[in-house]
Amino acid sequence: MAVFASLADKLQETFKKLRGKGKLTEADVTAAMREIRLALLEADVNFKVVKDFINRVKERAVGQEVMQSLTPGQQVVKIVHEELTALMGGGESKINWASQPPTVIMLAGLQGAGKTTTAAKLARLAQNQGRRPLLVAADVYRPAAIKQLQVLSEQLKIPVFSMGEGSSPVDIARAAVEHARTHGSNPVILDTAGRLHINETMMAELAAIKEAVRPQEILLVVDAMTGQDAVQVASTFHQQLGLTGVILTKLDGDTRGGAALSIRAVTGCPIKFIGMGEKTEALETFHPDRLASRILGMGDVLSLIEKAQANLDVERAKELQKKIRQQEFTLEDFLEQMKQMKKMGPLEEILNMLPGAGKMKQLKDLQIDPKEMIRTEAIIQSMTPAERRNPAIINGSRKRRIAAGSGTRVQDVNRLLRQFEDARKLIHMFSEGGGKKRPKGRIPFPF
Amino acid sequence: MSLFSKLKEGLNKTRENLTRRVGALLAGSSRLDDDFFDELEEILLTADVGAQTSMELVERLRREVKDRKITDPVAVGSLLREEVARMLGEEVPRLGWAPSPPTVILVVGVNGAGKTTTIGKLAYRLGREGNKVLLAAADTFRAAAGEQLAIWAERAGAGLIRHQAGADPAAVVYDAIQSARNRRADVVLVDTAGRLQTKTNLMEELKKVRRVIERELPGAPHEVLLVLDATTGQNALSQAKLFHEATGVTGIALTKLDGTAKGGVVLAIAAEMGIPVKLVGLGEGLDDLKEFQPRDFAAALFSGLAGEKEE
C-alpha cells in the first residue's frame, strides 16, 4: 500500500531520469501514466473510468504544458488534479428545495452504507437551518432499524414518523408526506431499507415509493470504501430511480474514496454531502478539489485550515502568542492551549489531512490518548490559580493534594510538571530565535 | 442444496460477468501474448484483487506458462484456478474452538460491514449443531444495536447479555463470560460496535475488550473474526492490518457476496497477511452463512471457462 504513498514523488522520480534529454517522448509520458493508473486503481477508482481518464490526461500531457516545464512531475500532477476535480463536478451542490413544501428527500443504498445515520444527520442539518424536518422510518425489514431512527430522532428532538413494521414502505411514505403537509414539516426525509441493486422486488419497491411521493431528491448513500462494484451499484440505482445526487459516507477513515470518481463518471450525479463520523453533526459539504487531492494521496490542507479557522479562537491565539513572547506562559495557558486543540477533533484526524502525514511512521508517536488529555486537564484544574501561575510553589504536600483532587498519582503530577517545564523551555528557545539550539528528536508534547 | 451450488448461486451474478469475460478472453485469444496477460490483469483488477496482487498473480501465471511451455489459452484457466485456490489456502479453515467450553468468538469490523447479522446467522448455525449459544451485546454505542441483536438472539434461540446503551463494552463482555460459565454455555459470540480502523481511541477500546476476555478466560478469545463487506475495495487491506494489530484477527467473515461484488481483495489480504477467510455471507436469511471453501471459491470465480468442466 505504501508503494503509492505519494504520486507526486513517484512522478517526480520518473521524470528525473529524463532530465537533460531536452524533450519528453511519448514513451516517457506513458511511463508517467502508468504511475497515475496505479495510484487511481489503488484508490479504488473503477478500472474503466481509469482508462478513459488516463487517455484524457495523456492528451494534455503530451502537449506543450509538460514538455516545457522544469518540473514535469509536478506539472503532470497538476493536470491530473485539475482533470479529477473537473470530473467530479466543479462547485458544491445543494439540496433542491420544492417550490411547494414539503420537500421530500429519499435515501437509498446497499445494506450497511449508512442510510439511517445519514438520515439523522440530514435532519439535523435542516434543523440547524431553521427548518422543521420529519424523519420517516421506511425500513421495515432490518431488525430494529425503526428503533435506531427513533433513538437518533429522540437525541435530536426531531419528530419521527413510523407505522411499525407491519405496513408497506410505500404506504408509510405516502402517509408521512400527508402528515408533513398537515403539520407543516419540511423536509421529509425517507430512510429506506438497504437492498442489493440486483434484487428486483426490492428495487421495484423503491420505484413505487418514488411514484407515490415524487421526491425532489433521491440520494444514493454510498460507503466511501466501496471498490470496483461501485459502478454497477450506482448505475443500476440510477437507471431504475433517476438519482439526483450521492452522499458519500465513512470518509473519516483512511480510504482514498476513489469510488466517488467512478460513481460521478457513470451516473453524472453530483456528490452532495460527505459523512465524516458517527456523530449527527458529522455531515459536510462536498468539495471536489479536496477529494481529488485525497484520491491522489496529497492530503487535504484546505480542510485542515478550515477546521482550524472554525474552531480556534483567533483572539485567544493572539493573546497566547503574546504571552509566549513575553515568557509568561503558565499552566493556565497550557490548559487553554489544550482545550483549543481538543476542539479541532482527534489529532490523528488532523494528521491524516496533512500531505503524506498519514503514512509517516514517526507521527504515530504523536497520537494522543484522549484519556491522557482528560487526566492532564483534571490535574491542572485541581491546582489553585496561584499554583497554575507559578508552578514553582508546588511542593510535596501540594502535589499530594493535587493528585487526590484529580484522582491521579503524585507521579502523574510530577510528569505533567516536567512536561510543562520542557514545553516552556522549548517555547523560550523558539521565541529567542534560538533555531540553532533546537533539540533533536520530537517536541515534548504536553499530553 | 450443496454448499458449492449455494455459493455458486450467490456468486452467480458476480461470476457471469467475470467468467464471461475470462471465457471470451480465452476463446478469443489464439496466442498467449502481452495483450492476453494485460487483459487477464484487467479482469482481476475489476474483481477488486488490487493492483499489486493482480500484477503478481499475472506475473506468476506468465512464468508458469513459460516454464510449462503452455501454448493453449484454455489451459491458463485451470492454472489460474489452482493459483487462486493455493493463495487462499487449500484447506477448509475451521473456527477456533476451546478444548473445554465456553469458546469465545470476538467479532470486529468497520461500521455497516454486517457484524450483527453475521453473529445472528452464526448463532443459529452453531445452535443447530447442538451448541448452547450466548450473545454478548458489546455494541453499546450505536443506536438500537442492542435491540437488533436481541431480535437475532430470539430468532436463533440464543441467550443474550445486554447492558444499557452507553455502557462499557468490556463490562458487558465480563458479564457474558461469567454468565457463560454459570449457564454452561458452549460458545459466546461477542458483538462489538462498528469502528473505522483509524480511530485510535476506539481501537484502544477494542484492545481492552480483548484483554478482559483474556483475563477472564485464559486461552480466549479462541477466534477473532473480522467481518468484511465484499463490496469493499482496497481499504480492506488497511482494515485487516489495523484490526489485526489491535485484536489479533484469526479469520475473516466475508459478507454480502450475494451481490455483484467479487470480494477479490481477500486474495490480497491472504497474500500479504495470511489471514484466511472462514465464513461467507450470502444473504439476510438465517441460513445464509456458509463455511468458506477456498477451492469452491476459486472454482466459482473462474468456472465456466472454455474447456473447464464444472465440478
XYZ file of C-alpha atoms in Angstrom, chain A residues 168-324:
157
model
C -45.619 -1.334 3.353
C -42.891 1.262 2.842
C -44.978 2.820 0.055
C -47.911 3.403 2.418
C -45.578 4.725 5.083
C -44.006 7.201 2.669
C -47.394 8.398 1.419
C -48.822 8.817 4.918
C -45.644 10.561 6.095
C -45.843 13.200 3.375
C -49.500 13.762 4.194
C -48.564 14.094 7.848
C -45.850 16.606 6.975
C -48.321 18.659 4.942
C -50.818 18.942 7.787
C -48.197 19.526 10.438
C -46.007 21.932 8.488
C -42.932 19.705 8.486
C -40.261 20.291 5.881
C -38.216 18.485 4.620
C -39.469 14.916 4.773
C -36.501 12.526 4.963
C -37.235 8.930 3.961
C -34.970 6.265 5.416
C -35.404 3.167 3.261
C -34.101 -0.346 3.838
C -30.728 -1.329 2.450
C -31.027 -3.521 -0.618
C -28.970 -5.126 -3.334
C -29.232 -3.423 -6.698
C -29.893 -6.818 -8.298
C -32.876 -7.588 -6.084
C -35.705 -6.796 -8.489
C -38.534 -6.911 -5.948
C -36.775 -4.555 -3.614
C -35.785 -2.180 -6.405
C -39.399 -2.138 -7.617
C -40.434 -1.101 -4.127
C -38.192 1.967 -4.327
C -39.647 2.832 -7.712
C -43.140 2.558 -6.194
C -42.186 4.902 -3.349
C -40.837 7.342 -5.880
C -44.079 7.115 -7.866
C -46.173 7.676 -4.723
C -44.414 10.693 -3.226
C -42.390 12.221 -6.074
C -39.266 13.155 -4.105
C -37.301 16.284 -5.075
C -34.153 14.481 -4.078
C -33.316 10.805 -4.478
C -29.910 10.407 -2.917
C -27.780 7.302 -3.159
C -25.894 6.684 0.063
C -22.562 5.029 -0.722
C -19.808 3.740 1.514
C -16.612 5.586 0.535
C -14.671 2.346 0.944
C -16.553 0.673 -1.919
C -14.385 -0.949 -4.561
C -14.871 -1.616 -8.259
C -18.505 -2.636 -7.773
C -19.494 0.987 -7.044
C -20.035 1.481 -10.765
C -22.556 -1.325 -11.081
C -24.395 -0.379 -7.926
C -24.664 3.290 -8.792
C -25.620 2.799 -12.408
C -28.350 0.280 -11.534
C -29.846 2.553 -8.875
C -29.617 5.457 -11.286
C -31.279 3.614 -14.160
C -34.160 2.453 -12.015
C -34.745 5.532 -9.889
C -33.168 8.532 -11.572
C -30.871 9.671 -8.787
C -30.449 13.380 -8.088
C -27.287 13.045 -6.067
C -24.954 10.986 -3.945
C -23.877 11.040 -0.313
C -20.501 9.502 0.395
C -20.170 8.049 3.903
C -17.353 6.937 6.190
C -14.829 9.324 4.676
C -13.387 9.925 8.121
C -11.266 6.792 7.767
C -8.194 6.287 5.619
C -9.946 5.297 2.400
C -8.927 7.242 -0.677
C -12.539 7.334 -1.832
C -11.958 6.597 -5.499
C -15.491 5.207 -5.691
C -16.711 8.801 -5.750
C -14.985 9.353 -9.052
C -16.412 6.177 -10.550
C -19.941 6.999 -9.469
C -19.732 10.519 -10.746
C -18.361 9.290 -14.054
C -21.057 6.682 -14.679
C -24.123 8.488 -13.322
C -23.211 12.121 -13.795
C -24.901 12.750 -10.438
C -23.293 15.289 -8.143
C -21.924 14.244 -4.771
C -23.862 16.457 -2.399
C -22.561 15.593 1.026
C -19.911 13.534 2.742
C -20.205 11.695 6.059
C -17.235 12.359 8.330
C -18.083 10.486 11.521
C -20.677 8.791 13.636
C -21.898 11.915 15.373
C -25.022 13.511 13.918
C -23.213 16.748 13.095
C -20.605 14.957 11.013
C -22.089 15.715 7.600
C -20.117 18.062 5.403
C -20.411 19.739 2.050
C -18.516 18.024 -0.737
C -15.515 19.751 -2.264
C -14.332 18.079 -5.488
C -10.836 19.537 -5.359
C -10.229 18.223 -1.871
C -11.333 14.726 -2.735
C -9.123 14.901 -5.821
C -6.139 15.553 -3.542
C -7.181 12.727 -1.316
C -7.505 10.254 -4.156
C -4.007 11.196 -5.242
C -2.684 10.836 -1.692
C -1.853 14.502 -1.479
C -3.588 15.296 1.788
C -6.283 17.780 2.466
C -4.684 21.003 3.552
C -7.714 23.115 2.781
C -9.980 21.156 5.101
C -7.359 21.419 7.790
C -7.144 25.172 7.500
C -10.909 25.443 7.511
C -11.154 23.291 10.578
C -8.597 25.392 12.358
C -10.386 28.583 11.411
C -13.745 27.277 12.529
C -12.542 26.029 15.875
C -9.757 28.263 17.048
C -10.450 31.489 18.778
C -8.207 33.935 16.951
C -8.146 36.486 19.743
C -7.119 33.917 22.266
C -4.464 32.541 19.997
C -3.001 36.010 19.608
C -3.023 36.546 23.327
C -1.257 33.248 23.803
C 1.381 34.235 21.290
C 1.989 37.463 23.121
C 2.399 35.615 26.374
C 4.816 33.230 24.825
